[in-house]
PDB file of C-alpha atoms in Angstrom:
ATOM      1  CA  MET A   1      -1.010-236.180-105.855  1.00 50.00           C
ATOM      2  CA  SER A   2      -3.383-236.045-108.818  1.00 55.00           C
ATOM      3  CA  PHE A   3      -6.443-238.251-109.042  1.00 52.00           C
ATOM      4  CA  PRO A   4      -7.285-240.045-112.302  1.00 57.00           C
ATOM      5  CA  ALA A   5     -10.136-238.524-114.293  1.00 55.00           C
ATOM      6  CA  THR A   6     -12.284-241.558-113.516  1.00 58.00           C
ATOM      7  CA  HIS A   7     -12.123-241.041-109.740  1.00 55.00           C
ATOM      8  CA  PRO A   8     -15.591-240.134-108.371  1.00 55.00           C
ATOM      9  CA  SER A   9     -16.347-236.946-106.484  1.00 52.00           C
ATOM     10  CA  VAL A  10     -17.239-237.404-102.830  1.00 47.00           C
ATOM     11  CA  ASP A  11     -18.714-235.422 -99.935  1.00 46.00           C
ATOM     12  CA  LYS A  12     -17.234-232.563 -97.933  1.00 44.00           C
ATOM     13  CA  LYS A  13     -15.676-234.230 -94.894  1.00 47.00           C
ATOM     14  CA  SER A  14     -11.990-235.009 -94.700  1.00 44.00           C
ATOM     15  CA  GLY A  15      -9.277-236.457 -92.516  1.00 46.00           C
ATOM     16  CA  LYS A  16      -7.489-239.646 -91.626  1.00 47.00           C
ATOM     17  CA  THR A  17     -10.136-240.697 -89.096  1.00 47.00           C
ATOM     18  CA  CYS A  18     -13.895-240.346 -89.045  1.00 42.00           C
ATOM     19  CA  PRO A  19     -14.749-236.877 -87.643  1.00 41.00           C
ATOM     20  CA  VAL A  20     -17.768-238.362 -85.855  1.00 41.00           C
ATOM     21  CA  THR A  21     -16.533-241.710 -84.563  1.00 41.00           C
ATOM     22  CA  GLY A  22     -12.798-241.071 -84.294  1.00 50.00           C
ATOM     23  CA  GLU A  23     -10.836-244.324 -84.216  1.00 57.00           C
ATOM     24  CA  SER A  24     -13.834-246.707 -84.093  1.00 78.00           C
ATOM     25  CA  HIS A  25     -14.979-248.845 -86.996  1.00 91.00           C
ATOM     26  CA  GLU A  26     -18.279-247.121 -87.645  1.00 94.00           C
ATOM     27  CA  TYR A  27     -19.100-246.549 -91.307  1.00 96.00           C
ATOM     28  CA  GLN A  28     -18.171-243.188 -92.819  1.00 95.00           C
ATOM     29  CA  PRO A  29     -18.345-242.508 -96.570  1.00 94.00           C
ATOM     30  CA  PRO A  30     -15.274-241.047 -98.268  1.00 93.00           C
ATOM     31  CA  ALA A  31     -14.626-237.320 -97.963  1.00 91.00           C
ATOM     32  CA  THR A  32     -13.459-234.713-100.429  1.00 89.00           C
ATOM     33  CA  GLY A  33      -9.906-235.562-101.461  1.00 90.00           C
ATOM     34  CA  ASP A  34     -10.068-239.126-100.154  1.00 95.00           C
ATOM     35  CA  ALA A  35      -8.737-241.828-102.480  1.00 96.00           C
ATOM     36  CA  ARG A  36     -10.670-244.978-103.288  1.00 96.00           C
ATOM     37  CA  SER A  37      -9.982-248.057-105.403  1.00 95.00           C
ATOM     38  CA  VAL A  38     -11.838-250.344-107.804  1.00 95.00           C
ATOM     39  CA  CYS A  39     -12.065-252.982-105.038  1.00 95.00           C
ATOM     40  CA  PRO A  40     -15.173-252.957-102.801  1.00 95.00           C
ATOM     41  CA  ALA A  41     -13.363-254.971-100.118  1.00 96.00           C
ATOM     42  CA  ILE A  42     -10.520-252.462 -99.811  1.00 97.00           C
ATOM     43  CA  ASN A  43     -12.831-249.433 -99.969  1.00 97.00           C
ATOM     44  CA  THR A  44     -15.002-250.958 -97.252  1.00 98.00           C
ATOM     45  CA  MET A  45     -11.916-251.284 -95.059  1.00 97.00           C
ATOM     46  CA  ALA A  46     -11.221-247.564 -95.543  1.00 97.00           C
ATOM     47  CA  ASN A  47     -14.849-246.575 -94.952  1.00 97.00           C
ATOM     48  CA  HIS A  48     -14.804-248.461 -91.634  1.00 97.00           C
ATOM     49  CA  GLY A  49     -11.363-247.299 -90.547  1.00 96.00           C
ATOM     50  CA  TYR A  50      -9.493-250.602 -90.780  1.00 97.00           C
ATOM     51  CA  ILE A  51      -6.995-248.731 -92.947  1.00 97.00           C
ATOM     52  CA  ARG A  52      -6.565-244.963 -93.284  1.00 96.00           C
ATOM     53  CA  ARG A  53      -9.948-243.474 -94.089  1.00 96.00           C
ATOM     54  CA  ASP A  54      -8.409-241.047 -96.580  1.00 96.00           C
ATOM     55  CA  GLY A  55      -7.055-243.950 -98.655  1.00 97.00           C
ATOM     56  CA  LYS A  56      -3.619-242.354 -98.971  1.00 96.00           C
ATOM     57  CA  LYS A  57      -0.115-243.563 -98.196  1.00 96.00           C
ATOM     58  CA  ILE A  58      -1.337-247.094 -97.559  1.00 97.00           C
ATOM     59  CA  SER A  59       1.394-249.622 -96.817  1.00 97.00           C
ATOM     60  CA  PRO A  60       1.262-253.334 -97.679  1.00 97.00           C
ATOM     61  CA  TYR A  61       1.338-254.096 -93.966  1.00 97.00           C
ATOM     62  CA  ALA A  62      -1.723-251.895 -93.376  1.00 97.00           C
ATOM     63  CA  ILE A  63      -3.681-253.832 -96.014  1.00 97.00           C
ATOM     64  CA  TYR A  64      -2.477-257.167 -94.617  1.00 97.00           C
ATOM     65  CA  ARG A  65      -3.475-256.182 -91.091  1.00 97.00           C
ATOM     66  CA  GLY A  66      -6.793-254.712 -92.283  1.00 97.00           C
ATOM     67  CA  LEU A  67      -7.779-257.849 -94.193  1.00 98.00           C
ATOM     68  CA  LYS A  68      -7.265-259.958 -91.098  1.00 97.00           C
ATOM     69  CA  ALA A  69      -9.087-257.595 -88.734  1.00 97.00           C
ATOM     70  CA  CYS A  70     -11.956-256.575 -91.022  1.00 97.00           C
ATOM     71  CA  TYR A  71     -12.758-259.889 -92.714  1.00 97.00           C
ATOM     72  CA  GLY A  72     -11.081-262.543 -90.565  1.00 97.00           C
ATOM     73  CA  LEU A  73      -8.727-263.724 -93.304  1.00 98.00           C
ATOM     74  CA  SER A  74      -5.967-266.144 -92.386  1.00 98.00           C
ATOM     75  CA  THR A  75      -2.363-264.985 -92.365  1.00 98.00           C
ATOM     76  CA  PRO A  76      -1.430-266.918 -95.563  1.00 98.00           C
ATOM     77  CA  LEU A  77      -4.476-265.604 -97.446  1.00 98.00           C
ATOM     78  CA  ALA A  78      -3.859-262.006 -96.362  1.00 98.00           C
ATOM     79  CA  ILE A  79      -0.186-262.286 -97.372  1.00 98.00           C
ATOM     80  CA  VAL A  80      -1.036-263.716-100.817  1.00 97.00           C
ATOM     81  CA  LEU A  81      -3.622-261.014-101.523  1.00 97.00           C
ATOM     82  CA  THR A  82      -1.424-258.159-100.357  1.00 97.00           C
ATOM     83  CA  THR A  83       1.777-259.332-102.026  1.00 97.00           C
ATOM     84  CA  GLY A  84      -0.051-260.216-105.229  1.00 96.00           C
ATOM     85  CA  GLY A  85      -1.763-256.833-105.359  1.00 96.00           C
ATOM     86  CA  TRP A  86       1.462-254.884-105.054  1.00 97.00           C
ATOM     87  CA  LEU A  87       3.261-257.079-107.581  1.00 96.00           C
ATOM     88  CA  LEU A  88       0.505-256.744-110.163  1.00 96.00           C
ATOM     89  CA  ILE A  89       0.540-252.943-110.043  1.00 96.00           C
ATOM     90  CA  LYS A  90       4.350-252.972-110.020  1.00 94.00           C
ATOM     91  CA  ARG A  91       4.704-250.862-106.904  1.00 92.00           C
ATOM     92  CA  LEU A  92       6.846-250.929-103.785  1.00 90.00           C
ATOM     93  CA  GLY A  93       6.054-249.221-100.510  1.00 94.00           C
ATOM     94  CA  ARG A  94       3.019-247.045 -99.852  1.00 96.00           C
ATOM     95  CA  ILE A  95       0.292-246.328-102.399  1.00 96.00           C
ATOM     96  CA  ASN A  96      -2.865-244.276-102.786  1.00 96.00           C
ATOM     97  CA  LEU A  97      -5.846-246.564-103.228  1.00 96.00           C
ATOM     98  CA  PHE A  98      -6.728-245.464-106.760  1.00 94.00           C
ATOM     99  CA  GLU A  99      -3.401-246.940-107.900  1.00 95.00           C
ATOM    100  CA  LEU A 100      -4.993-250.381-107.522  1.00 95.00           C
ATOM    101  CA  GLY A 101      -7.109-249.432-110.543  1.00 94.00           C
ATOM    102  CA  LEU A 102      -4.201-249.787-112.965  1.00 94.00           C
ATOM    103  CA  HIS A 103      -5.909-251.591-115.836  1.00 95.00           C
ATOM    104  CA  ASN A 104      -5.067-255.290-116.046  1.00 94.00           C
ATOM    105  CA  GLY A 105      -2.991-255.141-112.897  1.00 95.00           C
ATOM    106  CA  VAL A 106      -5.097-256.603-110.123  1.00 94.00           C
ATOM    107  CA  GLU A 107      -8.047-254.804-111.786  1.00 95.00           C
ATOM    108  CA  HIS A 108      -9.906-256.485-114.633  1.00 95.00           C
ATOM    109  CA  ASP A 109     -12.811-255.987-117.031  1.00 95.00           C
ATOM    110  CA  ALA A 110     -16.168-257.735-116.470  1.00 96.00           C
ATOM    111  CA  SER A 111     -16.426-256.420-112.917  1.00 96.00           C
ATOM    112  CA  VAL A 112     -19.702-257.085-111.121  1.00 95.00           C
ATOM    113  CA  VAL A 113     -20.322-253.381-110.361  1.00 95.00           C
ATOM    114  CA  HIS A 114     -17.792-251.309-112.348  1.00 95.00           C
ATOM    115  CA  ALA A 115     -17.722-250.368-116.013  1.00 95.00           C
ATOM    116  CA  ASP A 116     -14.906-251.786-118.148  1.00 95.00           C
ATOM    117  CA  CYS A 117     -11.807-249.679-118.613  1.00 94.00           C
ATOM    118  CA  PRO A 118     -12.206-247.550-121.771  1.00 93.00           C
ATOM    119  CA  SER A 119      -9.841-248.438-124.596  1.00 90.00           C
ATOM    120  CA  GLY A 120      -6.484-246.681-124.287  1.00 88.00           C
ATOM    121  CA  GLN A 121      -7.098-245.547-120.713  1.00 91.00           C
ATOM    122  CA  LYS A 122      -4.554-246.418-118.023  1.00 92.00           C
ATOM    123  CA  ASP A 123      -6.839-246.396-114.993  1.00 92.00           C
ATOM    124  CA  ALA A 124     -10.168-248.207-114.698  1.00 94.00           C
ATOM    125  CA  PRO A 125     -13.304-246.384-113.485  1.00 92.00           C
ATOM    126  CA  VAL A 126     -13.573-246.280-109.696  1.00 93.00           C
ATOM    127  CA  ALA A 127     -17.214-245.194-109.517  1.00 93.00           C
ATOM    128  CA  ILE A 128     -19.802-247.875-108.765  1.00 95.00           C
ATOM    129  CA  GLU A 129     -22.454-248.308-111.460  1.00 96.00           C
ATOM    130  CA  PRO A 130     -25.837-248.457-109.646  1.00 96.00           C
ATOM    131  CA  LYS A 131     -27.399-250.107-112.696  1.00 97.00           C
ATOM    132  CA  LEU A 132     -24.978-253.026-112.393  1.00 97.00           C
ATOM    133  CA  VAL A 133     -25.741-253.398-108.677  1.00 97.00           C
ATOM    134  CA  ASP A 134     -29.460-253.528-109.491  1.00 97.00           C
ATOM    135  CA  GLU A 135     -28.881-256.064-112.275  1.00 97.00           C
ATOM    136  CA  PHE A 136     -26.843-258.258-109.930  1.00 97.00           C
ATOM    137  CA  ALA A 137     -29.615-258.277-107.312  1.00 97.00           C
ATOM    138  CA  SER A 138     -32.562-258.602-109.703  1.00 97.00           C
ATOM    139  CA  GLU A 139     -31.080-261.558-111.587  1.00 97.00           C
ATOM    140  CA  ILE A 140     -30.475-263.428-108.333  1.00 97.00           C
ATOM    141  CA  VAL A 141     -33.986-262.668-107.052  1.00 97.00           C
ATOM    142  CA  LYS A 142     -35.445-263.846-110.371  1.00 96.00           C
ATOM    143  CA  THR A 143     -33.576-267.171-110.165  1.00 95.00           C
ATOM    144  CA  ALA A 144     -34.487-267.726-106.516  1.00 94.00           C
ATOM    145  CA  SER A 145     -38.144-266.871-107.163  1.00 95.00           C
ATOM    146  CA  ALA A 146     -38.345-269.288-110.079  1.00 95.00           C
ATOM    147  CA  SER A 147     -36.937-272.087-107.932  1.00 92.00           C
ATOM    148  CA  VAL A 148     -39.727-271.772-105.331  1.00 92.00           C
ATOM    149  CA  GLY A 149     -42.550-270.762-107.648  1.00 95.00           C
ATOM    150  CA  ARG A 150     -43.323-267.412-106.076  1.00 95.00           C
ATOM    151  CA  GLU A 151     -41.942-263.893-106.146  1.00 96.00           C
ATOM    152  CA  LEU A 152     -39.414-263.377-103.356  1.00 94.00           C
ATOM    153  CA  ALA A 153     -38.314-260.159-101.709  1.00 95.00           C
ATOM    154  CA  GLU A 154     -34.579-259.454-101.600  1.00 95.00           C
ATOM    155  CA  ALA A 155     -34.621-259.964 -97.826  1.00 93.00           C
ATOM    156  CA  GLU A 156     -35.659-263.602 -98.398  1.00 93.00           C
ATOM    157  CA  VAL A 157     -32.839-264.415-100.819  1.00 95.00           C
ATOM    158  CA  VAL A 158     -29.329-265.698-100.185  1.00 96.00           C
ATOM    159  CA  VAL A 159     -26.533-265.468-102.757  1.00 97.00           C
ATOM    160  CA  THR A 160     -24.987-268.859-103.496  1.00 95.00           C
ATOM    161  CA  GLY A 161     -21.906-269.961-105.355  1.00 95.00           C
ATOM    162  CA  HIS A 162     -24.163-270.878-108.274  1.00 95.00           C
ATOM    163  CA  ASP A 163     -25.508-267.312-108.341  1.00 96.00           C
ATOM    164  CA  ILE A 164     -21.977-265.960-108.535  1.00 97.00           C
ATOM    165  CA  VAL A 165     -21.133-268.379-111.344  1.00 97.00           C
ATOM    166  CA  ARG A 166     -24.134-267.137-113.322  1.00 96.00           C
ATOM    167  CA  THR A 167     -23.167-263.540-112.590  1.00 97.00           C
ATOM    168  CA  ARG A 168     -19.600-264.067-113.763  1.00 97.00           C
ATOM    169  CA  ILE A 169     -20.790-265.719-116.983  1.00 97.00           C
ATOM    170  CA  ARG A 170     -23.267-262.907-117.639  1.00 96.00           C
ATOM    171  CA  ARG A 171     -20.705-260.151-117.046  1.00 96.00           C
ATOM    172  CA  GLU A 172     -17.970-261.855-119.073  1.00 95.00           C
ATOM    173  CA  LYS A 173     -20.287-262.225-122.069  1.00 95.00           C
ATOM    174  CA  LEU A 174     -20.598-258.437-122.131  1.00 93.00           C
ATOM    175  CA  SER A 175     -16.864-257.705-121.942  1.00 93.00           C
ATOM    176  CA  LYS A 176     -13.642-258.442-123.743  1.00 92.00           C
ATOM    177  CA  PRO A 177     -12.346-261.948-122.971  1.00 93.00           C
ATOM    178  CA  LEU A 178     -10.437-262.191-119.694  1.00 95.00           C
ATOM    179  CA  ASP A 179      -7.073-263.917-119.660  1.00 96.00           C
ATOM    180  CA  ALA A 180      -6.710-266.915-117.343  1.00 95.00           C
ATOM    181  CA  MET A 181      -5.078-264.939-114.528  1.00 96.00           C
ATOM    182  CA  HIS A 182      -7.706-262.195-114.400  1.00 96.00           C
ATOM    183  CA  ALA A 183     -10.532-264.714-114.722  1.00 96.00           C
ATOM    184  CA  GLU A 184      -9.078-266.440-111.660  1.00 96.00           C
ATOM    185  CA  ILE A 185      -8.826-263.124-109.807  1.00 96.00           C
ATOM    186  CA  ALA A 186     -12.477-262.350-110.640  1.00 96.00           C
ATOM    187  CA  ARG A 187     -13.636-265.697-109.258  1.00 96.00           C
ATOM    188  CA  GLY A 188     -11.351-265.484-106.248  1.00 96.00           C
ATOM    189  CA  GLU A 189     -12.718-262.083-105.204  1.00 95.00           C
ATOM    190  CA  MET A 190     -16.222-263.473-104.913  1.00 95.00           C
ATOM    191  CA  ALA A 191     -15.072-266.797-103.470  1.00 96.00           C
ATOM    192  CA  ILE A 192     -13.508-264.897-100.585  1.00 97.00           C
ATOM    193  CA  ILE A 193     -16.610-262.903 -99.693  1.00 96.00           C
ATOM    194  CA  LEU A 194     -18.833-265.984-100.017  1.00 96.00           C
ATOM    195  CA  GLY A 195     -16.597-267.765 -97.539  1.00 96.00           C
ATOM    196  CA  VAL A 196     -16.431-264.795 -95.173  1.00 96.00           C
ATOM    197  CA  TRP A 197     -20.187-264.123 -95.040  1.00 95.00           C
ATOM    198  CA  GLN A 198     -21.808-267.475 -95.812  1.00 91.00           C
ATOM    199  CA  LYS A 199     -24.511-268.563 -93.388  1.00 87.00           C
ATOM    200  CA  THR A 200     -27.488-270.923 -93.397  1.00 83.00           C
ATOM    201  CA  VAL A 201     -30.862-269.254 -93.900  1.00 76.00           C
ATOM    202  CA  GLU A 202     -33.908-271.534 -93.753  1.00 75.00           C
ATOM    203  CA  GLY A 203     -31.794-274.515 -94.734  1.00 77.00           C
ATOM    204  CA  LYS A 204     -30.024-272.796 -97.632  1.00 82.00           C
ATOM    205  CA  GLU A 205     -26.355-271.803 -97.508  1.00 89.00           C
ATOM    206  CA  GLY A 206     -25.291-268.450 -98.909  1.00 94.00           C
ATOM    207  CA  VAL A 207     -24.845-264.764 -98.214  1.00 96.00           C
ATOM    208  CA  PRO A 208     -27.973-262.695 -97.485  1.00 96.00           C
ATOM    209  CA  LEU A 209     -28.635-260.656-100.621  1.00 96.00           C
ATOM    210  CA  PRO A 210     -29.149-257.396 -98.655  1.00 96.00           C
ATOM    211  CA  TRP A 211     -25.602-257.814 -97.291  1.00 96.00           C
ATOM    212  CA  MET A 212     -24.196-258.164-100.795  1.00 97.00           C
ATOM    213  CA  ARG A 213     -26.200-255.213-102.126  1.00 97.00           C
ATOM    214  CA  THR A 214     -24.986-253.001 -99.272  1.00 96.00           C
ATOM    215  CA  TRP A 215     -21.387-254.067 -99.736  1.00 97.00           C
ATOM    216  CA  LEU A 216     -21.327-253.756-103.524  1.00 96.00           C
ATOM    217  CA  GLY A 217     -23.467-250.616-103.664  1.00 96.00           C
ATOM    218  CA  THR A 218     -22.154-248.560-100.737  1.00 96.00           C
ATOM    219  CA  GLU A 219     -18.947-250.385 -99.732  1.00 97.00           C
ATOM    220  CA  ARG A 220     -20.215-250.928 -96.223  1.00 97.00           C
ATOM    221  CA  LEU A 221     -20.149-253.938 -93.882  1.00 97.00           C
ATOM    222  CA  PRO A 222     -23.439-255.615 -92.917  1.00 94.00           C
ATOM    223  CA  GLU A 223     -24.986-253.951 -89.864  1.00 92.00           C
ATOM    224  CA  GLY A 224     -23.722-255.550 -86.663  1.00 89.00           C
ATOM    225  CA  TRP A 225     -21.526-258.087 -88.464  1.00 93.00           C
ATOM    226  CA  SER A 226     -18.044-259.079 -87.328  1.00 92.00           C
ATOM    227  CA  PRO A 227     -15.838-262.059 -88.325  1.00 94.00           C
ATOM    228  CA  ASP A 228     -16.847-265.294 -86.598  1.00 92.00           C
ATOM    229  CA  HIS A 229     -14.316-267.624 -88.249  1.00 95.00           C
ATOM    230  CA  VAL A 230     -10.980-267.564 -90.069  1.00 97.00           C
ATOM    231  CA  GLN A 231     -11.245-267.584 -93.848  1.00 97.00           C
ATOM    232  CA  THR A 232      -8.383-269.683 -95.194  1.00 98.00           C
ATOM    233  CA  LEU A 233      -6.443-269.718 -98.442  1.00 97.00           C
ATOM    234  CA  ARG A 234      -7.264-273.401 -98.877  1.00 97.00           C
ATOM    235  CA  ASP A 235     -11.005-272.742 -98.686  1.00 97.00           C
ATOM    236  CA  VAL A 236     -10.793-269.917-101.240  1.00 97.00           C
ATOM    237  CA  VAL A 237      -8.796-272.041-103.678  1.00 97.00           C
ATOM    238  CA  LYS A 238     -11.296-274.893-103.310  1.00 97.00           C
ATOM    239  CA  ARG A 239     -14.326-272.634-103.718  1.00 96.00           C
ATOM    240  CA  SER A 240     -12.830-270.798-106.697  1.00 97.00           C
ATOM    241  CA  GLY A 241     -11.939-274.109-108.342  1.00 97.00           C
ATOM    242  CA  ALA A 242     -15.514-275.334-107.956  1.00 96.00           C
ATOM    243  CA  MET A 243     -16.779-272.106-109.522  1.00 96.00           C
ATOM    244  CA  ARG A 244     -14.348-272.494-112.438  1.00 96.00           C
ATOM    245  CA  ALA A 245     -15.532-276.061-113.054  1.00 97.00           C
ATOM    246  CA  GLU A 246     -19.202-275.048-112.938  1.00 96.00           C
ATOM    247  CA  MET A 247     -18.623-272.122-115.293  1.00 96.00           C
ATOM    248  CA  LYS A 248     -16.909-274.440-117.779  1.00 95.00           C
ATOM    249  CA  LYS A 249     -19.752-276.962-117.538  1.00 95.00           C
ATOM    250  CA  ILE A 250     -22.382-274.286-118.189  1.00 93.00           C
ATOM    251  CA  LYS A 251     -20.432-272.736-121.068  1.00 90.00           C
ATOM    252  CA  ASP A 252     -19.789-276.146-122.628  1.00 88.00           C
ATOM    253  CA  GLY A 253     -23.492-276.940-122.333  1.00 84.00           C
ATOM    254  CA  GLU A 254     -24.429-273.659-123.968  1.00 77.00           C
ATOM    255  CA  GLY A 255     -21.949-274.375-126.749  1.00 66.00           C
ATOM    256  CA  GLU A 256     -23.438-277.821-127.388  1.00 62.00           C
ATOM    257  CA  THR A 257     -26.947-276.327-127.419  1.00 62.00           C
ATOM    258  CA  GLY A 258     -25.812-273.754-129.975  1.00 62.00           C
ATOM    259  CA  LYS A 259     -24.307-276.441-132.210  1.00 62.00           C
ATOM    260  CA  SER A 260     -27.476-278.547-132.157  1.00 58.00           C
ATOM    261  CA  GLN A 261     -29.682-275.713-133.306  1.00 55.00           C
TER     262      GLN A 261
END
């Protein structure tokens, strides 16, 4: 097996299971020779041992089972995500995780934390861009601070659907246009995690920003978190549709503003 040139280097541990925690779901970063993907959700599953920690020879059933156990996804939602992923990369049977990075398969440009795939390159970059993680967090803190009239710390901020809409618009402005399918995938990815982690903090619904930073930046589950409800396909479709409508409204408004100037 040869890794794509864009695959990041990792540390010097190895093996199917975590050498410290064995079969438990404690966090362990990837080891030398371990495969990782462009998807934070899948990499997090590997880092916590919900699928093989080495990211190799992963079956569709392993991903399906991992999505349900790790994130509490419903059976229909886990089936759709798994089947769709394999179809979009045109593979049958087991894969190594970096194969999910086939450009314009399930992977897409305008990622929240990954650079766009360079022109003419088959596989998208797997490495997380720390600058993009920082931009994601700082923009959300700035918006939240402006809404209350004081500077907030990240620990005080929750990420809402509106924040994700603004993030998607910002990232898509800096990339090549996404086709309708990949734009839907991009929204759906974030709609899922919003539904999985959403909670009410001081009367405001959203995902604690430190959770999102940890997940996007280190591909790690929030400390002490475990699924407390089933995340359904219907909820994701509804949430993604609301995001699509809000994005269109904002873009249309920006277009009208531009015309009037």
